[in-house]
Short mmCIF file of C-alpha atoms in Angstrom, two decimals:
data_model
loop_
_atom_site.label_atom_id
_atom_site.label_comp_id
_atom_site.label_asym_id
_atom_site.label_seq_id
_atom_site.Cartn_x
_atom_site.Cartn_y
_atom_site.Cartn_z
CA UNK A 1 22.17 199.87 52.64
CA UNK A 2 23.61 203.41 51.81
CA UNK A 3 22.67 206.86 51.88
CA UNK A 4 21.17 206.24 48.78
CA UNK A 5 21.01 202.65 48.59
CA UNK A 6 19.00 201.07 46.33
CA UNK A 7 15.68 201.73 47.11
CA UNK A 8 11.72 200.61 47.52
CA UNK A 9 10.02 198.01 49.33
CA UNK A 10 9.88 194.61 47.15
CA UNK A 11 6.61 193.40 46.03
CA UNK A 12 7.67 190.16 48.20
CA UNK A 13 8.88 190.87 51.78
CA UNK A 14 11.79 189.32 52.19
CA UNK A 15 12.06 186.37 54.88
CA UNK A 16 12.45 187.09 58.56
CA UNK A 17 10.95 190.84 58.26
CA UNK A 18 8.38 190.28 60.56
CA UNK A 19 11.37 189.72 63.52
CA UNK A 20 12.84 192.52 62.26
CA UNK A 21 10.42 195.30 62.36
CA UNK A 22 9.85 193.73 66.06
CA UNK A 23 13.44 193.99 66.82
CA UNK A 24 13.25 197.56 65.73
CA UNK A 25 9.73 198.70 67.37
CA UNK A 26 11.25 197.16 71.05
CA UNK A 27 14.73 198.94 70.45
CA UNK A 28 12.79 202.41 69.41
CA UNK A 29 10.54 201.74 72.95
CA UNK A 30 14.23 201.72 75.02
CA UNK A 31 15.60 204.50 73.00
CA UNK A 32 15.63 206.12 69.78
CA UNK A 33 19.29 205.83 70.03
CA UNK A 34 19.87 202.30 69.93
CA UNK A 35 16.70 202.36 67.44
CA UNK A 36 18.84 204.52 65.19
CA UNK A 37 22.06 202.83 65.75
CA UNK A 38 20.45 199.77 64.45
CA UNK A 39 19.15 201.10 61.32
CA UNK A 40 22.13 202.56 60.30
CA UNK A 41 24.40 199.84 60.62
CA UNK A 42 21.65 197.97 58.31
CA UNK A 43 21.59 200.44 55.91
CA UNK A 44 25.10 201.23 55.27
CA UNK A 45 26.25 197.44 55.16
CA UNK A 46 25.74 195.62 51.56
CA UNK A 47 25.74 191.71 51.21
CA UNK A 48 28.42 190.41 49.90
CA UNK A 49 26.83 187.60 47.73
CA UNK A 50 27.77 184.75 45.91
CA UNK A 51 29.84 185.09 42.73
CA UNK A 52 27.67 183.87 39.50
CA UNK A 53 30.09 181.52 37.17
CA UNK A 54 29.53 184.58 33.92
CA UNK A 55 31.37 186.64 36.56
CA UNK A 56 34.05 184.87 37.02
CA UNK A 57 34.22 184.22 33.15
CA UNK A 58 34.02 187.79 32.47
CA UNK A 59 36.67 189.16 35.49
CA UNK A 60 39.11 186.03 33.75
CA UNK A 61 38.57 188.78 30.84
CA UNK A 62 40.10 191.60 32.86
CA UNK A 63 43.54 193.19 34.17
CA UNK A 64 43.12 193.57 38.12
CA UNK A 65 44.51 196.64 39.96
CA UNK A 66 44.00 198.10 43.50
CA UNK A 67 43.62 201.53 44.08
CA UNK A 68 45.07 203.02 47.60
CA UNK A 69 42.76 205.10 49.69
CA UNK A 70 42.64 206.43 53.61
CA UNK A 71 39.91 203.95 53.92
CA UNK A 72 41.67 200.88 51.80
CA UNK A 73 42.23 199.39 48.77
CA UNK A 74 39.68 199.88 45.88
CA UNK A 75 39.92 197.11 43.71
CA UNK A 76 39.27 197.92 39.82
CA UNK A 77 39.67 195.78 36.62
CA UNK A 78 40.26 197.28 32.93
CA UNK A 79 39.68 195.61 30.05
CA UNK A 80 41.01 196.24 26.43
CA UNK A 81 43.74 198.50 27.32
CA UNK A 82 44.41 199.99 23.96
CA UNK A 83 41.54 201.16 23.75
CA UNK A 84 41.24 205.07 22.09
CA UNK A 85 38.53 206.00 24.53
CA UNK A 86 38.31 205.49 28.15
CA UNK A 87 34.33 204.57 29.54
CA UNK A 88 34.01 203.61 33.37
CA UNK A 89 31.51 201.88 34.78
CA UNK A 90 29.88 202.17 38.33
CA UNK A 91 27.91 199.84 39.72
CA UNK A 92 24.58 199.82 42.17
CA UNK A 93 24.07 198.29 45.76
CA UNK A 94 25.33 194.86 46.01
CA UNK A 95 26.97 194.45 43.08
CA UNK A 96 30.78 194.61 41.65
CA UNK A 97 32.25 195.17 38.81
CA UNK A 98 31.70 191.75 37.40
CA UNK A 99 28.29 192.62 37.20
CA UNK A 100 28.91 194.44 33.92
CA UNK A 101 30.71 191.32 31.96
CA UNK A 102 27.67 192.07 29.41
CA UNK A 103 28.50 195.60 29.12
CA UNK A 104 32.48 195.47 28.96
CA UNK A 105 32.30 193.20 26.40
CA UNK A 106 29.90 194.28 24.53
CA UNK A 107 32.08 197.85 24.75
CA UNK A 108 35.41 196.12 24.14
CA UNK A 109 34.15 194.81 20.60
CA UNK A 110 33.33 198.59 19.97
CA UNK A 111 37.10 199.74 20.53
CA UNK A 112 36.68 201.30 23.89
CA UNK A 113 39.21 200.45 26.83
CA UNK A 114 36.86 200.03 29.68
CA UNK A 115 37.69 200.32 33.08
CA UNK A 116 35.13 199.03 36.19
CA UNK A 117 35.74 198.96 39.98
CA UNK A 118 34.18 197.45 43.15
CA UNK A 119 32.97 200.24 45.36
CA UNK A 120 33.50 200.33 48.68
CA UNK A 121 32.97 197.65 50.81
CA UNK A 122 31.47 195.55 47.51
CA UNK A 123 33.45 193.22 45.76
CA UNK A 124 37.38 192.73 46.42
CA UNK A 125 37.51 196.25 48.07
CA UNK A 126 38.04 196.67 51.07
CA UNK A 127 35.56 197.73 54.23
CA UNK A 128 32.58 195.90 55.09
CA UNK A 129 30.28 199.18 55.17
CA UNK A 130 29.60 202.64 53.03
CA UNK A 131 27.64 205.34 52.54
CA UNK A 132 26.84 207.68 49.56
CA UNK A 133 29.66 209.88 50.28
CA UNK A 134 32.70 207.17 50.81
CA UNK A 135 30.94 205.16 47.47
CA UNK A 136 32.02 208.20 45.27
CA UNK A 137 35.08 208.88 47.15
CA UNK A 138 36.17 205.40 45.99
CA UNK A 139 35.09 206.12 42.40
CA UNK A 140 36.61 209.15 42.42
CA UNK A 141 40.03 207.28 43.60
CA UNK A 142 39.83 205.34 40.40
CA UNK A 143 38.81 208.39 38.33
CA UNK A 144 41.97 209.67 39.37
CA UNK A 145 44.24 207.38 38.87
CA UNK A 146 43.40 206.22 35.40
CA UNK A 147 43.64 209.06 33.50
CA UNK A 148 41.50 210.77 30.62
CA UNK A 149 37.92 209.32 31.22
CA UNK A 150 36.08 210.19 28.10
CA UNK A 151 32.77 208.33 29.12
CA UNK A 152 30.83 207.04 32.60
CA UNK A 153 27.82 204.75 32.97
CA UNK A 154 26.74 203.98 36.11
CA UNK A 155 23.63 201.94 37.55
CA UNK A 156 21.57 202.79 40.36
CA UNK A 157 23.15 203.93 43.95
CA UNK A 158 26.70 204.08 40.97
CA UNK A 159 24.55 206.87 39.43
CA UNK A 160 23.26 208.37 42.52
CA UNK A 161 27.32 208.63 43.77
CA UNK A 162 28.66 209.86 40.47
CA UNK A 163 26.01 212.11 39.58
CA UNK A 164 24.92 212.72 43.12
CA UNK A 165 27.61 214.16 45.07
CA UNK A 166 29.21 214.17 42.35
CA UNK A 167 32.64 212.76 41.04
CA UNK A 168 34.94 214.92 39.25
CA UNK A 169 36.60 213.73 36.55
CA UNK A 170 39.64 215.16 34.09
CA UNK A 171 40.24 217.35 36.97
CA UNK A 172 44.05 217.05 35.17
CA UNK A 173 42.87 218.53 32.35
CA UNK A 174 39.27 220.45 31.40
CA UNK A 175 37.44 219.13 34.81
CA UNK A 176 34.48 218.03 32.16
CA UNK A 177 33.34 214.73 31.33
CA UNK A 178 31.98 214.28 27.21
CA UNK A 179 29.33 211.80 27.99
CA UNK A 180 27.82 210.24 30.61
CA UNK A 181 24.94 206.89 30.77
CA UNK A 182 22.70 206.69 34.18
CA UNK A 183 20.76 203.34 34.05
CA UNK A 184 17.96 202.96 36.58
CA UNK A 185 18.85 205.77 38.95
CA UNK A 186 17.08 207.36 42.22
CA UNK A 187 16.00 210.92 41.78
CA UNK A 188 15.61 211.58 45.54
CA UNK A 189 18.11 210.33 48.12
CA UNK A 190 15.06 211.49 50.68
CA UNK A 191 12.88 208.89 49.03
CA UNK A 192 15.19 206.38 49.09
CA UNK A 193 15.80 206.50 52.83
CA UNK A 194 11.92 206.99 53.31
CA UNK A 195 11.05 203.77 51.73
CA UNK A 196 13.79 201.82 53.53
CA UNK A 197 11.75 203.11 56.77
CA UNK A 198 8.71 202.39 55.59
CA UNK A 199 10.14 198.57 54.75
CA UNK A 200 11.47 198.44 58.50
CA UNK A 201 8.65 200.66 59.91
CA UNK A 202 10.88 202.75 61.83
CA UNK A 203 9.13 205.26 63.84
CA UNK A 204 9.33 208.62 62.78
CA UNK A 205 11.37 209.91 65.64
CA UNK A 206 14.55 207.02 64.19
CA UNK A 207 13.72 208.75 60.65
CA UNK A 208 14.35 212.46 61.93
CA UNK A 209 17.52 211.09 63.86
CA UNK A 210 18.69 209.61 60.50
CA UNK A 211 18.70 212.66 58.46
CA UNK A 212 19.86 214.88 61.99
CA UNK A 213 22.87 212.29 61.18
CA UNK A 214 23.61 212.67 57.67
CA UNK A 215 23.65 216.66 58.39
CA UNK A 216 26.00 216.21 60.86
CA UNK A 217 28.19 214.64 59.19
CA UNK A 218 28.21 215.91 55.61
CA UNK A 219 27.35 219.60 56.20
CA UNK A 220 24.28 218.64 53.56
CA UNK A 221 21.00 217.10 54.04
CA UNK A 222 20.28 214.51 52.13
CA UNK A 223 17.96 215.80 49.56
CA UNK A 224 21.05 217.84 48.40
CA UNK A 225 23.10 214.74 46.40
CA UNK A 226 19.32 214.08 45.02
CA UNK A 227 20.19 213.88 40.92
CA UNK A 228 16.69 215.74 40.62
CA UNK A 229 18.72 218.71 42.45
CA UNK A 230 22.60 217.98 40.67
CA UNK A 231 22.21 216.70 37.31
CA UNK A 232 21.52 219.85 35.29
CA UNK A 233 23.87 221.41 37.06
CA UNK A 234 27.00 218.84 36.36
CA UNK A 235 30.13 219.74 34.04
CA UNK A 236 29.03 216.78 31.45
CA UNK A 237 28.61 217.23 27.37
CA UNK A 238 25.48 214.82 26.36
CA UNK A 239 23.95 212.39 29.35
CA UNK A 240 21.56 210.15 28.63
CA UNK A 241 19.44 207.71 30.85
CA UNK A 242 17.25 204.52 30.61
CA UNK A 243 14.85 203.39 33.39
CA UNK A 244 12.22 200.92 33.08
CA UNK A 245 9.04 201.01 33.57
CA UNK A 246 8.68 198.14 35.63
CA UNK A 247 11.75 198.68 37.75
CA UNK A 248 10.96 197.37 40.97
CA UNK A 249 13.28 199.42 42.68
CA UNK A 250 13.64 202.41 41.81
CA UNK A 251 9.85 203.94 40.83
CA UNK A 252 10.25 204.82 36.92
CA UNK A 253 8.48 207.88 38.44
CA UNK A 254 11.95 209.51 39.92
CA UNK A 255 13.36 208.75 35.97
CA UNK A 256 10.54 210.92 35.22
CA UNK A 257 11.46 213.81 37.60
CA UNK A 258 15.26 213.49 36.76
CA UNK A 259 14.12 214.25 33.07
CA UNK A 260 12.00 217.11 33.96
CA UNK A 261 14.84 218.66 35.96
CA UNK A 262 17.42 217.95 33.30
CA UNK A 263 16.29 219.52 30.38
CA UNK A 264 19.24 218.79 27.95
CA UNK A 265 18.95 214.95 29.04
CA UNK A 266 18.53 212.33 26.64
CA UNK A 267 15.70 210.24 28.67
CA UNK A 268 15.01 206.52 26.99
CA UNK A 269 12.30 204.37 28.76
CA UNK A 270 12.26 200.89 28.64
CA UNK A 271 10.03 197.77 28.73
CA UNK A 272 10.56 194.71 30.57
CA UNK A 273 13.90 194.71 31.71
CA UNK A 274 13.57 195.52 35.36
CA UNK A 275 16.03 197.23 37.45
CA UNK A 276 19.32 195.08 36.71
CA UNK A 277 18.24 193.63 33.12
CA UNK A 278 19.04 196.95 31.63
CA UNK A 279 22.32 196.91 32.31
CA UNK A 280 22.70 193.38 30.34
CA UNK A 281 20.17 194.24 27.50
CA UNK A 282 21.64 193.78 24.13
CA UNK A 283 19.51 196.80 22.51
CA UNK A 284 20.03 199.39 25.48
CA UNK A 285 24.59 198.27 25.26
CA UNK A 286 24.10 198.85 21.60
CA UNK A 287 22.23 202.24 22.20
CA UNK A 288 25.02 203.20 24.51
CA UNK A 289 27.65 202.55 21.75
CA UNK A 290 26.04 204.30 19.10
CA UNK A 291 25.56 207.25 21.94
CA UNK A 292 29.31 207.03 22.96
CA UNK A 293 31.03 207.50 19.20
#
């Protein structure tokens, strides 16, 4: 998982947690170090999982192109390159940019050229772990090297790395981006981390040394690429953002906090899609058309 990863305890725990909240409460009793070292390989490393055949199908769809970075290749795909308007799309935890077949398509037959990349250490990119930080350094790799980006939507820990840190885009040009979709996105990084130590019950002394760490290295704390702390603040001409109320990820109570920290920000709840259907949801894609015109 990832400095923002995706987020809360499932209502099922998933098999083999019992071992590993043992496995964490005997490494805490040797030392908090190894306790820590533990939990943040585990939390920076995403599963690679098994390719669905409507990915394929919709990647078939696609132009591939790799992206060089200190840290390796980005791999990105673009689809309907004469497009007049450039949207990119950023994906969550675990997924890739064939996760958004639904989407591109259903932005293609609208006229935009749409452009979607497998983050760091997800996908074909390279690396086999990431954090917030590198996530958006990746996007902002592909940002850069594609030119004019007149539109973003990004789900979940995408949101929380474009929005978060954030990516700068048309830095060529007026360093602004015209509009910008978050689906399903964390409001607090801190909360995010909290309930991935609550999952693992970590004690609190691993928890401290986990945000001692992402000080260190960032300069920040953690709370700082929050969205509830950048949003308002971001160089973007209309954002909007959908979050259901029974995502069971992401509490639809941080969607609620973004929107009362964003004032200008067009907030759309929805019903029964869950944390991933929204991204596939016929009604939300066309409400993102309509919103991108």
């Amino acid at each position: 998982m990832s400095t923002t990863a995706t987020a809360s305890a499932p209502t099922q725990l998933p098999p083999g947690l019992g071992l590993l909240r043992l496995k964490f409460r005997l490494l805490a009793a040797v030392s908090t170090e190894l306790a820590f070292g533990a939990a943040w390989r585990l939390f920076t490393t995403p599963r690679r999982l098994p390719q669905k055949q409507w990915e394929a199908a919709a990647i078939a769809e696609a132009r591939q192109f790799e992206v060089s970075t200190p840290r390796g290749s980005v791999v990105a795909y673009e689809w309907n390159s004469e497009g007049a308007q450039t949207v990119l799309l950023v994906h969550g935890w675990e997924h890739r940019a064939s996760f958004w077949g639904v989407m591109a398509r259903g932005l293609t037959a609208a006229g935009f050229r749409v452009i979607a990349l497998d983050g760091p250490a997800h996908g074909a990119s390279a690396g086999s772990r990431t954090t917030l930080p590198a996530f958006a350094r990746g996007v902002q790799a592909v940002a850069d090297a594609v030119g004019a980006i007149d539109a973003v939507v990004a789900h979940s820990l995408g949101a929380a790395a474009t929005a978060g840190i954030p990516v700068k885009f048309n830095t060529a040009t007026t360093g602004a981006l015209a509009k910008l979709v978050l689906l399903a996105a964390p409001g607090s990084t801190s909360a995010v981390a909290q309930r991935f130590a609550e999952l693992l019950q970590l004690p609190e002394a691993v928890v401290q040394r986990m945000r001692r760490y992402i000080q260190e290295q960032h300069g920040r704390d953690a709370e700082s690429f929050s969205l509830i702390q950048t949003g308002h603040t971001l160089p973007v001409g209309q954002a909007m953002l959908f979050h259901d109320l029974a995502d069971e990820s992401i509490p639809f109570a941080e969607a609620e906090e973004i929107a009362a920290s964003w004032p200008t920000l067009d907030f759309r709840p929805t019903t029964g899609l869950g944390h991933n259907g929204v991204m596939r949801d016929a009604g939300v894609i066309r409400e993102i058309v309509e919103f991108l015109r």
